[in-house]
Amino acid sequence: MNISYKWLKEYVDFDLTPQETADALTSVGLEVDALEEVQTIKGGLKGLYVGKVLTCESHPNSDHLHITTVDLGKAEPQQIVCGAPNVAAGQKVIVADLGCVLYAGEESFTIKRSKLRGVESLGMICAEDEIGVGTDHAGIIVLPEDAVVGTPAADYYHLESDWIIEIDITANHGDALSHYGVARDFYAWLKQNGYTTSLHRPDSSAFCVDNEDLKIDVDLQNTDACKRYSCISISGCEVKESPEWLQNKLRVIGLRPINNIVDITNYIMMAYGQPMHCFDADMVKGHKIVVRTQPEGTKFVTLDGEEHTLGARDLSICNAEDPMCIAGIFGGKGSGTYDTTTNVVLESAYFHPTWIRKSTRRHGLSTDASYRFERGIDPNGNIYALKQAAILCKELAGGKISMQIKDVYPEPIEGFNVELSYEYVHNLIGKEIGKETIKEIVTSLEMKIVSETNEGISIVVPPYRSDVQRPCDVVEDILRIYGYNNVEIPTQLKSSLTIAGDEDKKHRLQNLVSEQLVGCGFNEILNNSLSKLSYYADNAYNAYPLDTTVKVMNPLSADLGVMRQTMLFGGLESILRNVNRKSSNLRFFEVGNTYKYDKSKWTEEDPARAYGQEQHMALWVTGKRVEGSWIHPDEDTSFYELMAYVKNIFAHVGLGINKLVLEKSDNNIFSKGLVYKNRGGKVFAELGILNGKVLKKFDIEQTIFYADIYWDNVTKAVKKETLEYQEISKFPAVSRDLALLIDKNVEFEQIEQIALQTEKKLLKSVDLFDVYEGKNLPAGKKSYAINFILQDDTKTLNDKAIDAIMQKMIKQLCAKLGAELR
């Protein structure tokens, strides 16, 4: 939010510099993101001076140009060619000197030495619109005789620079979304730090009703969504351009002036934090405003021409027949004020933040008004804002107040009662700051002390501070005004010893594996746990059906509608982003939670049982394994590379691969996939080549290998494992190869398991190094070339022992798989 330094000074007295002000606001929790000096007129009239036309003659080569000599207070007058019809000798004028930059919207041009129809010109005599002090272009500016020659135009027009303080307002500080709201907090800080100051705003004594010629009735039908609705009518208004002071106030903070009536409502909102809307009273049918919801499916066109479909949870401001605007968000077509408008109705209301927030998200509409209503405004500030707006309408539009204020407020919103113990304040802050200091701060923050004892105080927090309802909230407010930096760091640290638990061990393993993967060239990614509903909506994936998704009740957008069931889609979004930026050789990993809903576990007594979360580690590998190397040809990454990474992870955490069973995966995200399970069927990892249909949804054309490691299951399996070291064997290992002719439906995993079960002590590894299918083989057969590594840690194996083991394994393979030696 943009705050004007000069505007802020209208509500609180201080003499701090803009930088000191910004530092003070940051210290009270209103973090200043930027501080920038600005001019109400672009360029600040730099290079413009008051001059006097000494001579004025017709140009010999033009019927409308004049050759003048102008005194700018320099040693010599300057010759300037001017085309204005009203230029004459003896006039005091505004002159753009050489080097002056003039602006026309976003464009600019510099005054240079030039020739006009052959006559040299050393400057420019200016009209109002050319320098930004008005809109007249009929002729040059003619100043009064008392204007002093050589005076800079900025001094003559009393142009002062302003400073914009850009504040990042947190969601709990809706009360600070106005100049007066910021002034309240700043006033409390000034008081606490010993400055002489006061907080003030214009009174409403000038408000009076002129007649009762335009009465507007209000029917508040939905008191849940609208807690208070106030309005007033003003007749005989002239809709026109706002005066310069009002336009400047709005321009400085980044708002575009529209007309005097609309500008008044924007000014009130930015000044006091009360959003308002102005209706053309002649378009309020029946001279009645009805606050209600619309039937489901009602079509409504907003001021920007867009059509919206209203639902039963969208509050509308209606006339006797039709809706006029979506309450607190956007006006409807025909509901605003136009050049032909003479009678207006000003609305000032308090809408429930939740209703506004949901409608804003539902329709994709966000306005300055909705931004404030969503965070909660002052429910007791409506009438003050309405009176100030009405006074301005009389002054700037010549209108007359034509009804008593209509204020419908069925259940007044009270402040929050808080019991505050001095001891509690001191303990929470970590320092005794004194009872009087506590009372001074809460009082300066407009909290009312209703009773006091030696132990504490009872206070009432104003309702506009909806985030301050508990003692700890009050202490937070006290501390931010007192100053966090004023709480000294203690010289002693009190702590207690803790024993590392399961989560600590789990986190340690995660860090170990993360370091391992980074060492292998992986980059860690972190995606949002909220995901698109569309990823699951068509039930295309058997492992992630729509009915097991955890849906968000009030999603920020359709892209964040459900909690993710798998890490896959977030990783594919990251891959797509990188591939689109010419980075296609990727290795990503992510550790995070996935979420599922199991309807069968839901009970009314404990509905949370139906919701579960699991921690997973996901790996993505795609592109080239080697590219552009002078010692190695380009090489694509492969499934076997990914499988090696998974096996190394298991080895690193102490999960023996021989304890797991490798099976085909039935997860249809893979075109080909494998799954690691234990003997009991618990899944430890799924990995494979992603299905082309999955990749097509993301417009990814290159092959992607994906592994999903069930991290919770892995960490539980190794929970009781202890790390044991053993000496490397002094005796040589023996390598033997077999070429086996087997049926096509036999998998290598079957051969591996039979071999390991046959020789459990001496067989160290079984590896497949060649597969052949083709000519010279019987139908339905394939050939596997397999390597076996044998080693005895206590002695050297002899040929007799080796042959015995190999024969035993061949016999088992032939018997169980029908294998034949080639």
XYZ file of C-alpha atoms in Angstrom, residues 47-349:
303
model
C 14.171 24.038 -15.968
C 11.097 26.313 -16.062
C 11.344 29.974 -15.019
C 9.321 33.180 -14.853
C 10.298 35.440 -17.772
C 9.283 38.794 -19.206
C 8.603 39.323 -22.905
C 10.626 42.419 -23.846
C 9.837 42.525 -27.563
C 7.410 40.683 -29.833
C 7.510 40.929 -33.648
C 5.881 38.925 -36.426
C 7.963 36.209 -38.036
C 8.917 37.212 -41.604
C 8.368 33.680 -42.945
C 5.157 32.764 -41.088
C 1.685 34.188 -40.640
C 1.294 32.900 -37.061
C 4.770 32.739 -35.476
C 6.294 35.571 -33.452
C 9.909 36.404 -32.666
C 10.316 37.469 -29.052
C 13.115 38.440 -26.718
C 12.575 37.254 -23.179
C 14.301 38.299 -19.950
C 14.936 35.286 -17.685
C 17.052 37.187 -15.181
C 20.272 36.288 -16.993
C 22.944 38.654 -18.307
C 21.379 38.717 -21.788
C 17.755 38.259 -22.966
C 17.006 35.125 -25.007
C 15.420 35.012 -28.444
C 12.449 32.647 -28.557
C 10.111 31.907 -31.469
C 6.531 31.490 -30.214
C 3.371 30.402 -32.024
C 0.796 31.354 -29.364
C -1.833 33.859 -30.565
C -1.867 35.740 -27.235
C 1.862 36.457 -26.846
C 2.689 40.158 -26.484
C 5.446 42.442 -25.250
C 5.384 43.273 -21.550
C 3.855 39.933 -20.458
C 5.164 37.847 -17.569
C 5.293 34.234 -18.827
C 6.605 30.750 -17.989
C 9.603 29.786 -20.097
C 11.229 26.378 -20.635
C 14.954 27.062 -20.789
C 17.438 25.067 -22.867
C 17.835 21.556 -21.453
C 14.389 21.534 -19.813
C 12.491 18.237 -20.175
C 8.745 18.499 -20.783
C 6.366 15.549 -20.437
C 3.267 14.541 -22.375
C 1.915 11.440 -20.667
C 4.629 8.785 -20.847
C 6.511 10.644 -23.580
C 9.042 13.422 -23.044
C 11.101 15.844 -25.097
C 14.028 18.134 -24.302
C 14.153 21.832 -25.197
C 17.136 22.367 -27.501
C 18.613 25.209 -29.548
C 16.683 25.104 -32.841
C 15.597 27.085 -35.898
C 11.965 27.739 -36.773
C 11.464 28.919 -40.356
C 15.078 30.034 -40.412
C 15.039 31.973 -37.115
C 16.968 30.693 -34.073
C 14.943 29.890 -30.946
C 16.568 29.429 -27.504
C 13.676 28.181 -25.424
C 9.906 27.825 -25.330
C 7.133 29.979 -23.871
C 4.667 27.486 -22.362
C 0.924 26.882 -22.120
C -0.721 25.271 -19.065
C -1.037 21.768 -20.484
C 2.572 21.746 -21.702
C 3.975 21.940 -18.170
C 1.200 20.068 -16.321
C -0.338 22.903 -14.269
C -3.636 22.835 -16.170
C -5.382 21.678 -19.328
C -5.670 24.924 -21.309
C -3.864 25.024 -24.663
C -5.571 28.104 -26.183
C -2.518 30.226 -25.476
C 0.543 30.725 -23.305
C 0.336 31.299 -19.552
C 0.200 35.005 -18.733
C 1.253 35.728 -15.136
C 0.360 38.730 -12.953
C 2.622 41.782 -13.076
C 4.007 41.076 -9.600
C 5.645 37.802 -10.738
C 9.419 38.098 -10.238
C 11.554 37.477 -13.316
C 13.950 34.554 -12.944
C 11.879 32.791 -10.262
C 11.870 28.987 -10.798
C 8.384 27.848 -11.781
C 8.424 25.278 -8.960
C 8.799 28.137 -6.455
C 6.221 30.309 -8.171
C 3.597 27.515 -8.106
C 4.687 26.498 -4.582
C 5.343 23.015 -5.888
C 6.605 20.738 -3.140
C 7.854 17.213 -3.529
C 6.203 14.406 -1.638
C 7.473 11.012 -0.538
C 5.704 7.725 -1.171
C 6.120 5.173 1.611
C 5.308 1.736 0.203
C 4.174 -0.506 3.070
C 3.746 -4.282 2.954
C 0.590 -4.761 5.015
C 0.268 -8.214 6.609
C -3.103 -9.974 6.559
C -3.725 -9.297 10.254
C -3.275 -5.543 9.898
C -6.351 -4.550 7.904
C -6.763 -1.599 10.262
C -3.648 -0.026 8.692
C -4.995 0.030 5.109
C -5.486 3.801 5.172
C -3.540 6.935 5.988
C -5.424 7.426 9.237
C -4.904 3.752 10.147
C -1.139 4.136 9.706
C -1.280 7.418 11.620
C -2.814 5.655 14.639
C 0.094 3.236 14.973
C 2.631 5.963 14.232
C 1.070 8.194 16.894
C 1.478 5.422 19.498
C 5.153 5.029 18.532
C 5.766 8.779 18.742
C 4.175 8.929 22.193
C 6.233 5.988 23.442
C 9.449 7.545 22.163
C 8.880 10.921 23.834
C 7.850 13.071 20.865
C 5.297 15.864 21.292
C 2.456 14.835 19.032
C -1.302 14.597 18.592
C -3.664 12.471 16.529
C -6.524 14.224 14.765
C -8.809 14.105 11.776
C -11.398 16.546 10.358
C -14.590 16.845 12.390
C -18.026 16.514 10.838
C -19.557 19.681 12.217
C -20.148 21.010 8.687
C -22.524 18.130 7.974
C -26.189 19.139 7.798
C -29.215 17.897 5.892
C -30.445 20.483 3.377
C -33.798 18.897 2.530
C -35.670 15.599 2.500
C -36.448 15.530 -1.225
C -34.664 12.279 -2.095
C -35.326 9.613 0.483
C -33.830 6.153 -0.066
C -35.148 3.196 1.906
C -32.929 0.245 2.917
C -34.060 -3.370 3.298
C -31.255 -5.413 4.905
C -32.315 -9.036 4.316
C -29.021 -10.835 4.975
C -27.588 -9.765 8.321
C -24.959 -12.531 8.321
C -23.183 -11.188 5.258
C -23.871 -7.504 5.932
C -23.643 -6.403 9.553
C -24.270 -2.723 8.860
C -25.532 -0.715 5.902
C -25.651 3.072 5.728
C -26.467 5.451 2.902
C -27.305 9.043 2.101
C -28.592 10.845 -0.994
C -27.248 14.063 -2.504
C -29.212 15.915 -5.173
C -28.248 18.551 -7.707
C -24.655 17.388 -8.176
C -22.515 18.487 -11.091
C -20.293 15.606 -12.152
C -17.060 17.128 -13.393
C -13.297 17.027 -13.028
C -11.999 17.077 -9.460
C -10.019 20.067 -8.191
C -6.262 19.883 -8.537
C -5.595 19.162 -4.829
C -7.783 16.052 -4.904
C -6.370 14.799 -8.188
C -2.851 15.259 -6.862
C -3.576 13.290 -3.685
C -4.847 10.354 -5.721
C -2.139 10.503 -8.390
C 0.653 10.518 -5.829
C -0.493 7.195 -4.342
C -1.082 5.650 -7.769
C -4.825 6.147 -8.341
C -6.229 7.629 -11.545
C -8.706 10.488 -11.069
C -12.071 9.830 -12.753
C -14.601 12.477 -11.723
C -15.316 14.438 -8.575
C -17.889 11.994 -7.123
C -15.844 8.830 -7.716
C -12.661 10.596 -6.607
C -14.332 11.549 -3.304
C -15.175 7.904 -2.519
C -11.613 6.818 -3.373
C -10.215 9.633 -1.239
C -12.356 8.579 1.760
C -11.229 4.956 1.361
C -7.547 5.858 1.223
C -7.879 8.415 4.005
C -9.962 6.503 6.555
C -10.113 2.901 5.298
C -13.871 2.845 4.562
C -14.668 1.619 1.026
C -17.690 3.366 -0.490
C -19.798 3.126 -3.607
C -21.751 5.856 -5.364
C -24.982 5.042 -7.229
C -26.869 7.215 -9.688
C -29.966 7.799 -7.556
C -32.214 7.943 -10.637
C -31.210 4.344 -11.446
C -32.172 3.078 -7.981
C -35.620 1.797 -8.938
C -38.278 2.371 -6.334
C -35.796 4.511 -4.396
C -35.093 1.398 -2.391
C -31.869 -0.504 -1.720
C -32.184 -4.210 -0.928
C -29.208 -6.135 0.485
C -29.690 -9.826 -0.317
C -28.355 -12.835 -2.199
C -29.545 -13.804 -5.665
C -31.020 -17.094 -6.905
C -28.381 -19.573 -8.062
C -27.362 -18.890 -11.673
C -28.373 -15.204 -11.830
C -26.460 -13.415 -14.595
C -24.852 -10.089 -13.729
C -22.734 -7.687 -15.803
C -20.144 -5.625 -13.934
C -18.933 -2.114 -14.792
C -16.088 -3.539 -16.894
C -18.592 -5.283 -19.183
C -17.832 -8.819 -17.958
C -20.725 -11.197 -17.258
C -20.709 -13.161 -13.995
C -22.967 -15.912 -12.696
C -24.055 -15.227 -9.149
C -24.627 -17.950 -6.582
C -26.448 -18.283 -3.305
C -23.321 -17.161 -1.418
C -22.819 -13.930 -3.394
C -24.250 -10.894 -1.631
C -25.761 -8.247 -3.894
C -26.821 -4.651 -3.477
C -30.120 -4.374 -5.363
C -32.747 -1.799 -6.158
C -36.415 -2.699 -5.886
C -36.108 -4.967 -8.953
C -32.539 -5.787 -10.030
C -29.057 -6.295 -8.571
C -26.837 -3.200 -8.891
C -23.495 -4.513 -7.650
C -21.675 -7.441 -6.068
C -21.476 -6.213 -2.480
C -18.087 -4.879 -1.457
C -16.398 -5.941 -4.693
C -17.608 -4.477 -7.985
C -20.406 -2.262 -9.260
C -22.762 -3.336 -11.985
C -23.241 -1.860 -15.427
C -25.389 1.243 -15.104
C -24.987 1.517 -11.341
C -22.185 4.095 -11.281
C -22.053 7.836 -11.852
C -21.813 9.408 -15.302
C -21.512 12.873 -16.837
C -25.312 13.048 -16.940
C -25.736 12.097 -13.262
C -27.233 14.786 -11.030
C -28.439 12.808 -8.018
C -26.262 10.282 -6.208
C -26.567 7.795 -3.360
C -23.471 7.151 -1.251
C -23.115 3.716 0.324
C -21.054 2.994 3.437
C -21.300 -0.559 4.793
